[in-house]
PDB file of N, CA and C in Angstrom:
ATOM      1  N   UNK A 862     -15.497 -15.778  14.497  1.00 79.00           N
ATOM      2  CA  UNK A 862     -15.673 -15.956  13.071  1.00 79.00           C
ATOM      3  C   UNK A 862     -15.995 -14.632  12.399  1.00 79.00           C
ATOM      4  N   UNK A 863     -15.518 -14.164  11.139  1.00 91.00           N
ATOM      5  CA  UNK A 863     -15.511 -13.436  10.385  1.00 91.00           C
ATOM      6  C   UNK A 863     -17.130 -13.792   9.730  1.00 91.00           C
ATOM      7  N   UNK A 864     -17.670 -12.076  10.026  1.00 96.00           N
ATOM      8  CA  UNK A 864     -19.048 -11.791   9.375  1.00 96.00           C
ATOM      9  C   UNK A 864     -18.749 -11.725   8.001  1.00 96.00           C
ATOM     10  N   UNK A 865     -20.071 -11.398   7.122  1.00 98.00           N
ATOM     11  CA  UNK A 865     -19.772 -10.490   5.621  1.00 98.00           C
ATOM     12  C   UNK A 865     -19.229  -9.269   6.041  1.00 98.00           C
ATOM     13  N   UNK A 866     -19.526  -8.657   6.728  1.00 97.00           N
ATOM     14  CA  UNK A 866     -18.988  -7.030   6.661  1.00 97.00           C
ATOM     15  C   UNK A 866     -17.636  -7.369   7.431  1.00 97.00           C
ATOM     16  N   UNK A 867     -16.931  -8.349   7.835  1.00 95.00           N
ATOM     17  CA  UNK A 867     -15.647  -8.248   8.397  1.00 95.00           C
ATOM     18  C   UNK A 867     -15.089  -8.683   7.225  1.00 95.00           C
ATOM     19  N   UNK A 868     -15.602  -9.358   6.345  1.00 97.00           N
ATOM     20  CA  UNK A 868     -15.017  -9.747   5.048  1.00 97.00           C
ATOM     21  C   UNK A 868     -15.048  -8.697   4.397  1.00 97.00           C
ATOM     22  N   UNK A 869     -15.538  -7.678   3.836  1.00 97.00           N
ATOM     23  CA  UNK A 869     -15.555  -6.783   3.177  1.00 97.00           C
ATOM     24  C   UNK A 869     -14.559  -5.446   4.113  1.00 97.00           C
ATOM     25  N   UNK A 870     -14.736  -5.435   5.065  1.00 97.00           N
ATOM     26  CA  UNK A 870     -13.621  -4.756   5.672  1.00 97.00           C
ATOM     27  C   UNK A 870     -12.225  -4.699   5.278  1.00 97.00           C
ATOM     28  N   UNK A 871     -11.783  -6.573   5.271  1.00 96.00           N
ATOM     29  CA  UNK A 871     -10.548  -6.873   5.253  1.00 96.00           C
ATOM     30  C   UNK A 871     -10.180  -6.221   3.736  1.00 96.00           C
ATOM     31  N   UNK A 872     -11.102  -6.598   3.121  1.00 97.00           N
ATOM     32  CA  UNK A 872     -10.599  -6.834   1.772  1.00 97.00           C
ATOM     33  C   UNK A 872     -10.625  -5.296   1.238  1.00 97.00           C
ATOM     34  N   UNK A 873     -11.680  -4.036   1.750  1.00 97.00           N
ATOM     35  CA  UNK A 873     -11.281  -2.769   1.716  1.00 97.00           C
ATOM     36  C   UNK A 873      -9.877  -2.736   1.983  1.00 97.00           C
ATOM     37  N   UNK A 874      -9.394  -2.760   3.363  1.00 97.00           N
ATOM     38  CA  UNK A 874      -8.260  -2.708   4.013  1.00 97.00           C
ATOM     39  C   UNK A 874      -7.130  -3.030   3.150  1.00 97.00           C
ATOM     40  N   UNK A 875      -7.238  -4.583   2.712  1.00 97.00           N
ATOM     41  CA  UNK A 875      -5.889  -4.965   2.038  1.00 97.00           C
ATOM     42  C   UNK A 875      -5.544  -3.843   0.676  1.00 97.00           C
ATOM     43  N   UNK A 876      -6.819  -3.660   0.033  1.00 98.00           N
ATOM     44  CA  UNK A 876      -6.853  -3.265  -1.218  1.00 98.00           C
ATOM     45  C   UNK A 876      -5.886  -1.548  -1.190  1.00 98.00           C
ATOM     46  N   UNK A 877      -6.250  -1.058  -0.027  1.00 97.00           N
ATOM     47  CA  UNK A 877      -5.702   0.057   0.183  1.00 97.00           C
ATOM     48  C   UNK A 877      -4.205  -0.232   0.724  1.00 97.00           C
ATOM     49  N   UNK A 878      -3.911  -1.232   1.854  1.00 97.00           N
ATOM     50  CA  UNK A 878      -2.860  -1.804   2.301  1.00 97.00           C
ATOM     51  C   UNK A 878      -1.726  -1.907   1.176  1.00 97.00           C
ATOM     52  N   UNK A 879      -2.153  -2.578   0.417  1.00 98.00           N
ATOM     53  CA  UNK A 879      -1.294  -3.355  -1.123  1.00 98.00           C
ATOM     54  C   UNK A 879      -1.436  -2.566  -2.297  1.00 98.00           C
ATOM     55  N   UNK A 880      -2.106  -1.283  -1.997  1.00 98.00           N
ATOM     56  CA  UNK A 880      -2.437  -0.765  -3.369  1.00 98.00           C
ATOM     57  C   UNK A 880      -2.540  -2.152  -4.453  1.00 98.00           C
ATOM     58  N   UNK A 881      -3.903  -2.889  -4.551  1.00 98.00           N
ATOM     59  CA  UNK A 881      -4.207  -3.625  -5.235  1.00 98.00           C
ATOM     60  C   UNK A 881      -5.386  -2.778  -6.413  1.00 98.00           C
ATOM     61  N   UNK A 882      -5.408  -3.286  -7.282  1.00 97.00           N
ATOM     62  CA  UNK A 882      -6.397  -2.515  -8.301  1.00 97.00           C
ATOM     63  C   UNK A 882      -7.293  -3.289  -8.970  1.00 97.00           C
ATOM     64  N   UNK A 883      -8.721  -3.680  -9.539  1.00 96.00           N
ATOM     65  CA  UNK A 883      -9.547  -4.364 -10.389  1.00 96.00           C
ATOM     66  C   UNK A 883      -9.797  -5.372  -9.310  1.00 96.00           C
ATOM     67  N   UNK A 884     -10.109  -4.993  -8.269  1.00 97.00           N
ATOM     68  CA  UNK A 884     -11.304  -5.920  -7.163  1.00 97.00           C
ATOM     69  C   UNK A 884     -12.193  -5.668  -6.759  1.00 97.00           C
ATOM     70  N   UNK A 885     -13.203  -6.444  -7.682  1.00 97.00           N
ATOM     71  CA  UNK A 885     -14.579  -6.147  -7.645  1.00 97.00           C
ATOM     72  C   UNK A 885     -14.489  -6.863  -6.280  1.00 97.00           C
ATOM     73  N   UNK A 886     -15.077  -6.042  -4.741  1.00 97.00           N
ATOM     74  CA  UNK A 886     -15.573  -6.590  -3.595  1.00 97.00           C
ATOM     75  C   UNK A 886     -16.534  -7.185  -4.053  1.00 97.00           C
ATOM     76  N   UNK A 887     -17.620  -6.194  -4.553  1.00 97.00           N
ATOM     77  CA  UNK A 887     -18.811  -6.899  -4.576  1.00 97.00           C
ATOM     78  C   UNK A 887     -19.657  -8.823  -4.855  1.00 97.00           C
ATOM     79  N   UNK A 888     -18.231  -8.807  -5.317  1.00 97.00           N
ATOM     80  CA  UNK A 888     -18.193 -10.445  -5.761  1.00 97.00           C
ATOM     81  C   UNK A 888     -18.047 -11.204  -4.152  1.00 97.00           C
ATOM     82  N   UNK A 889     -17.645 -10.561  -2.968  1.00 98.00           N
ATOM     83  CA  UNK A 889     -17.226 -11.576  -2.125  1.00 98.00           C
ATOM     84  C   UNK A 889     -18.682 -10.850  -1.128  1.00 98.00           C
ATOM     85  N   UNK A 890     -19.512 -10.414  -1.559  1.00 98.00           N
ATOM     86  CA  UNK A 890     -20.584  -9.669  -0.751  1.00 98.00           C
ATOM     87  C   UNK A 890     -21.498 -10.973   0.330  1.00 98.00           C
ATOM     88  N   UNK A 891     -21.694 -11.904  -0.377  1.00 98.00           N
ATOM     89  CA  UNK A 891     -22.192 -12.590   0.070  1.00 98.00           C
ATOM     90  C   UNK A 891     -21.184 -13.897   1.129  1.00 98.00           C
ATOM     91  N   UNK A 892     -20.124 -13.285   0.951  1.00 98.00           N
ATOM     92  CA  UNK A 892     -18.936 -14.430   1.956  1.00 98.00           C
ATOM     93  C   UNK A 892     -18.570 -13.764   3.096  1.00 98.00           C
ATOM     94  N   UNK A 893     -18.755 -14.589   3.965  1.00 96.00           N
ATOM     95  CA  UNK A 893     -18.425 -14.620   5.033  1.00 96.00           C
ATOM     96  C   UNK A 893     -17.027 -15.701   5.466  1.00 96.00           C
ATOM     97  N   UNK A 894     -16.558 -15.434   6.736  1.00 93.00           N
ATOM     98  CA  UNK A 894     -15.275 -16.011   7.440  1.00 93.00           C
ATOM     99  C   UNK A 894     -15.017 -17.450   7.122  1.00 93.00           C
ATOM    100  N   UNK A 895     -16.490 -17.792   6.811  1.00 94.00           N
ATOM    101  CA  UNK A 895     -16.654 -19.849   6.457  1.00 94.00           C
ATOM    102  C   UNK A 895     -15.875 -19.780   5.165  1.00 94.00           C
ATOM    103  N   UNK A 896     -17.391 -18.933   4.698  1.00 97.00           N
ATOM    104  CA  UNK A 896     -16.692 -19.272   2.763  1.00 97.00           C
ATOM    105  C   UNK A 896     -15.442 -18.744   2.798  1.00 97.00           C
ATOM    106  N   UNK A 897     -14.760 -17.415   2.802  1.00 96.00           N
ATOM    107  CA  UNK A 897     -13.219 -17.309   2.350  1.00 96.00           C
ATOM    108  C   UNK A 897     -12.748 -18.064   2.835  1.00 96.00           C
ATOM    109  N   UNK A 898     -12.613 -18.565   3.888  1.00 92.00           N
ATOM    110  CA  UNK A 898     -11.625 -19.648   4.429  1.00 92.00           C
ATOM    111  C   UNK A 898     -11.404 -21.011   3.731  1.00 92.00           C
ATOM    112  N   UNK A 899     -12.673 -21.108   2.855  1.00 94.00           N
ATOM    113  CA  UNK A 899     -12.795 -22.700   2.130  1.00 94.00           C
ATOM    114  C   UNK A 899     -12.753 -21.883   0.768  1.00 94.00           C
ATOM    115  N   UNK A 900     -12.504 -20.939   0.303  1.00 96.00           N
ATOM    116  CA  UNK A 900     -11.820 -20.723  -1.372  1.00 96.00           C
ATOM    117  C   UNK A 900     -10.691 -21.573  -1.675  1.00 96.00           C
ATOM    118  N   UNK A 901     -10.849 -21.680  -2.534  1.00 94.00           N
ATOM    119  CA  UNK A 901      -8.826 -21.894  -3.073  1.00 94.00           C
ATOM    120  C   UNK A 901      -8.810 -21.155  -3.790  1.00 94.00           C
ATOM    121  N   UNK A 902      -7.396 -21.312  -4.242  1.00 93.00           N
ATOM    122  CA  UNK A 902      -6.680 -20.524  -5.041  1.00 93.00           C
ATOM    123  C   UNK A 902      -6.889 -20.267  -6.576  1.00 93.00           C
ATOM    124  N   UNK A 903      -8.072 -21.347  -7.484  1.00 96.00           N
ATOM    125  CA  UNK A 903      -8.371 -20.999  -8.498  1.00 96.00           C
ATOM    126  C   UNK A 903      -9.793 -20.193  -7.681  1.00 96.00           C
ATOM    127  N   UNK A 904     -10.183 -20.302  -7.267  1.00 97.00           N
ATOM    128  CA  UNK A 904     -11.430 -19.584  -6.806  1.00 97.00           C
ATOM    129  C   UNK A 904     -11.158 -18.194  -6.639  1.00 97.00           C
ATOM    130  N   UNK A 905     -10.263 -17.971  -5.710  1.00 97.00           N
ATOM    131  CA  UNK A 905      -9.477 -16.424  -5.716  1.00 97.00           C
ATOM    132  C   UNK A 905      -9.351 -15.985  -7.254  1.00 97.00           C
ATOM    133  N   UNK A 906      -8.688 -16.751  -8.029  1.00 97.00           N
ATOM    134  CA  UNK A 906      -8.211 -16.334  -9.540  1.00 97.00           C
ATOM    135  C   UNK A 906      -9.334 -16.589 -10.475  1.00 97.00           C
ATOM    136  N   UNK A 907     -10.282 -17.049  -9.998  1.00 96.00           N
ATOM    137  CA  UNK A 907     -11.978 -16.793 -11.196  1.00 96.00           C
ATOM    138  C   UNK A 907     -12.038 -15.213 -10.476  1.00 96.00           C
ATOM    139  N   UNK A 908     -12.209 -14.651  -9.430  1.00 97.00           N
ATOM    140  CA  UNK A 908     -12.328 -12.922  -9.173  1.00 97.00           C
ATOM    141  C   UNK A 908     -11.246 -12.310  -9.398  1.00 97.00           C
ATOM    142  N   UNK A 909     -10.225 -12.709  -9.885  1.00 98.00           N
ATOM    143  CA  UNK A 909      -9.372 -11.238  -9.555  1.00 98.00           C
ATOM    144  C   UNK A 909      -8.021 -11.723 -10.337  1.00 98.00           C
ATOM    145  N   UNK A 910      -7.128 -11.126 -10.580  1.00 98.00           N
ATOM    146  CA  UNK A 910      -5.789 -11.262 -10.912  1.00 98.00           C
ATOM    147  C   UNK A 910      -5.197 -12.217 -10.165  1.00 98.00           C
ATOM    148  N   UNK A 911      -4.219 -13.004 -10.657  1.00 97.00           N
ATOM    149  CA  UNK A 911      -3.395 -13.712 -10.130  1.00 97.00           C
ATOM    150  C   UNK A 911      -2.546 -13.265  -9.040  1.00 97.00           C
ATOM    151  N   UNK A 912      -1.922 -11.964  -8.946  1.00 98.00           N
ATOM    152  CA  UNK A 912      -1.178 -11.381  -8.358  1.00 98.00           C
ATOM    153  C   UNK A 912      -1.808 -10.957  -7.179  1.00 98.00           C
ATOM    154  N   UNK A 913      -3.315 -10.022  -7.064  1.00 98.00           N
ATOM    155  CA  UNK A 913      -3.896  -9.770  -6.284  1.00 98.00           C
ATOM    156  C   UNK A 913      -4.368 -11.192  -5.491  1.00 98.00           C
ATOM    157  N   UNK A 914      -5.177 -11.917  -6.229  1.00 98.00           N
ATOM    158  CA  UNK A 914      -5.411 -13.651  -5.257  1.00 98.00           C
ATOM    159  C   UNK A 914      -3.961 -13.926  -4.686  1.00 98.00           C
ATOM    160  N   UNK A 915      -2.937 -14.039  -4.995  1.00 98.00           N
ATOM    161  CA  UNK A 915      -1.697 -14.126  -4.322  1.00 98.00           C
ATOM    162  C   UNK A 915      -1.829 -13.466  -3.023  1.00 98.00           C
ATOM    163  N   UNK A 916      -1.899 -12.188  -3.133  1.00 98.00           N
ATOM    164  CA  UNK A 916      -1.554 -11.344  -1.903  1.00 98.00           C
ATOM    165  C   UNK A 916      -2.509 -11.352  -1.095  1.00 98.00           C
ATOM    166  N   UNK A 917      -3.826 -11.556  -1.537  1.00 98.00           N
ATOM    167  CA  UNK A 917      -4.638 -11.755  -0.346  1.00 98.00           C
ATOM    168  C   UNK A 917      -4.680 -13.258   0.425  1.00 98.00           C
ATOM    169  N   UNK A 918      -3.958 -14.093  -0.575  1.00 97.00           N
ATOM    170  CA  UNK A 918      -4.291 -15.452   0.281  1.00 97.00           C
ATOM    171  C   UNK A 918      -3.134 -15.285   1.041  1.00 97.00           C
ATOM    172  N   UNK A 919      -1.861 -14.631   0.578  1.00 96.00           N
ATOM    173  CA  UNK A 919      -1.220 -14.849   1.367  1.00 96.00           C
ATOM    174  C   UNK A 919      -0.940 -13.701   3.001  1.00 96.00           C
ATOM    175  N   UNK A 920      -1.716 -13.206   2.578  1.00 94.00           N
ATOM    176  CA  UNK A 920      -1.971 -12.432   4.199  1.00 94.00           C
ATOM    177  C   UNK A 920      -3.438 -12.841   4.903  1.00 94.00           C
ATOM    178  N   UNK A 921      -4.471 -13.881   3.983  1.00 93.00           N
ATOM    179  CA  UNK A 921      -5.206 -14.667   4.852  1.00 93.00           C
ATOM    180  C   UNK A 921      -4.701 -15.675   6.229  1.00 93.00           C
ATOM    181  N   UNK A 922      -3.358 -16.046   5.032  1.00 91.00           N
ATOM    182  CA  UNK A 922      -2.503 -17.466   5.446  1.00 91.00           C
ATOM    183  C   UNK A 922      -2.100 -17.045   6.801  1.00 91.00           C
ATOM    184  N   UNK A 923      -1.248 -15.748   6.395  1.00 89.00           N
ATOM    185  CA  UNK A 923      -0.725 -14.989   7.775  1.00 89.00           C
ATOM    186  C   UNK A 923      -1.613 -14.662   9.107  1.00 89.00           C
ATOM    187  N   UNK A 924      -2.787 -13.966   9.039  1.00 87.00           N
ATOM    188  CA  UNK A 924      -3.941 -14.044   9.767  1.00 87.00           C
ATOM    189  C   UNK A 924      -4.395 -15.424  10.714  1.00 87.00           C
ATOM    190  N   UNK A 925      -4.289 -16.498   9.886  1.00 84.00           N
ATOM    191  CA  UNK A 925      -4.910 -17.520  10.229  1.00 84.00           C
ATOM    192  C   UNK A 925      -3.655 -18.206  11.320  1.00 84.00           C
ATOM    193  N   UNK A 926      -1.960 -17.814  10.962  1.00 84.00           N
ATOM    194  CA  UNK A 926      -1.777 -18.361  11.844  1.00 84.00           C
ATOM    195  C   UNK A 926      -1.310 -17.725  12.946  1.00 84.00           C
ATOM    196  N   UNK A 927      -1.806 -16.104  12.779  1.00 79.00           N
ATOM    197  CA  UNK A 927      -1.327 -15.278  13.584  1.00 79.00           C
ATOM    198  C   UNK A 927      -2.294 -15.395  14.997  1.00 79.00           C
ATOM    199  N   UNK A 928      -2.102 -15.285  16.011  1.00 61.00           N
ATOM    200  CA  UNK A 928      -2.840 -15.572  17.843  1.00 61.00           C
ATOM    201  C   UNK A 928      -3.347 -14.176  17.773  1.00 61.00           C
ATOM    202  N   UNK A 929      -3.005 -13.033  17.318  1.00 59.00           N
ATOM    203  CA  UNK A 929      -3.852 -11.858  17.174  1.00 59.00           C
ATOM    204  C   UNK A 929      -4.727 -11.663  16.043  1.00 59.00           C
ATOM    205  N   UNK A 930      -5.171 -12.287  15.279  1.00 55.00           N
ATOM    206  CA  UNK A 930      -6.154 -11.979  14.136  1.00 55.00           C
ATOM    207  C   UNK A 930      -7.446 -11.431  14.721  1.00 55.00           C
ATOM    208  N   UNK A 931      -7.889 -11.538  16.019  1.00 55.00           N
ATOM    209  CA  UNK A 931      -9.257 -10.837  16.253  1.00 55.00           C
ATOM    210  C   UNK A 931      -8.682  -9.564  16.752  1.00 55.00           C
ATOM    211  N   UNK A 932      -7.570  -9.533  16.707  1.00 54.00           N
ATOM    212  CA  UNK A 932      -7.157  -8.178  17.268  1.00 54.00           C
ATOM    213  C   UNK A 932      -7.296  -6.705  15.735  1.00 54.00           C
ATOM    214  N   UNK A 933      -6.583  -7.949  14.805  1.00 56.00           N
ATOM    215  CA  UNK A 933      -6.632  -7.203  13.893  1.00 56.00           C
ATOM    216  C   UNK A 933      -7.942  -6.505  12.937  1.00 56.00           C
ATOM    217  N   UNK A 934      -8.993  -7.948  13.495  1.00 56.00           N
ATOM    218  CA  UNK A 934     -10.101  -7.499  12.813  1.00 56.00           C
ATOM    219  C   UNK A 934     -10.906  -6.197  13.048  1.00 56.00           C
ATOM    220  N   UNK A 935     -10.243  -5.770  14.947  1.00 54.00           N
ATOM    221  CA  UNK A 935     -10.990  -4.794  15.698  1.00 54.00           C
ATOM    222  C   UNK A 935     -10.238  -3.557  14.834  1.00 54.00           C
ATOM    223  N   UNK A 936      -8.500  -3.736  14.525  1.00 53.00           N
ATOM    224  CA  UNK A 936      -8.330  -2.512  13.724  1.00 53.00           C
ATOM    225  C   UNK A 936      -8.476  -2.302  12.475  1.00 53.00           C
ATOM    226  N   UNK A 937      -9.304  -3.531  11.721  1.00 56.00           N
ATOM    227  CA  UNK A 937      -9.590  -3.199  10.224  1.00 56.00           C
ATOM    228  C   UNK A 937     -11.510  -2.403  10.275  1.00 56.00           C
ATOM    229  N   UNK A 938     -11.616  -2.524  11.443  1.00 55.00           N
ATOM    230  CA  UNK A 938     -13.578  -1.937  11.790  1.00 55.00           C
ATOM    231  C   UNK A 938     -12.794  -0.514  12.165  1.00 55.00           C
ATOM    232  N   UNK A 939     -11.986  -0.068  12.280  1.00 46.00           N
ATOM    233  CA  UNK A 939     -11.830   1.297  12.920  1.00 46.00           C
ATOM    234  C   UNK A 939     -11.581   2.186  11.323  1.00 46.00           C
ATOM    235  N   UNK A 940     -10.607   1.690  10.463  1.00 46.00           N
ATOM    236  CA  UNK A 940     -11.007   2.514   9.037  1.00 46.00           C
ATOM    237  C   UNK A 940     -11.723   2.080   8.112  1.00 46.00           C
TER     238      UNK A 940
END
């Protein structure tokens, strides 16, 4: 399970990944692997742009059904 700081990792990561812009992390400071996983999609879009909630749910989506996601989490702790 995804900590807060693996949550804040990812979401460093994507932001640089996607060149995404106007994401306040600090809003997801207190979420961890439980809570993002139980957002929806207006929940994503009360923080952030439509476009950005897009792209992160949809590379959550990917994660979740990918068999390496703890793999990936080890290379989102390395930058």
């Amino acid at each position: 399970l995804w900590t807060k700081a693996h949550v804040q990792q990812w979401l460093h990561w994507a932001i640089k990944q996607y060149s995404l812009r106007d994401i306040n992390t600090s809003q997801f400071l207190s979420t961890d692997g439980v809570k993002l996983s139980q957002m929806s999609k207006e929940d994503f879009h009360e923080k952030m742009s439509p476009y950005n909630a897009d792209i992160l749910m949809k590379h959550l989506g990917y994660l979740r059904q990918s068999k390496f996601a703890f793999m990936r989490i080890s290379f989102f702790c390395i930058f």
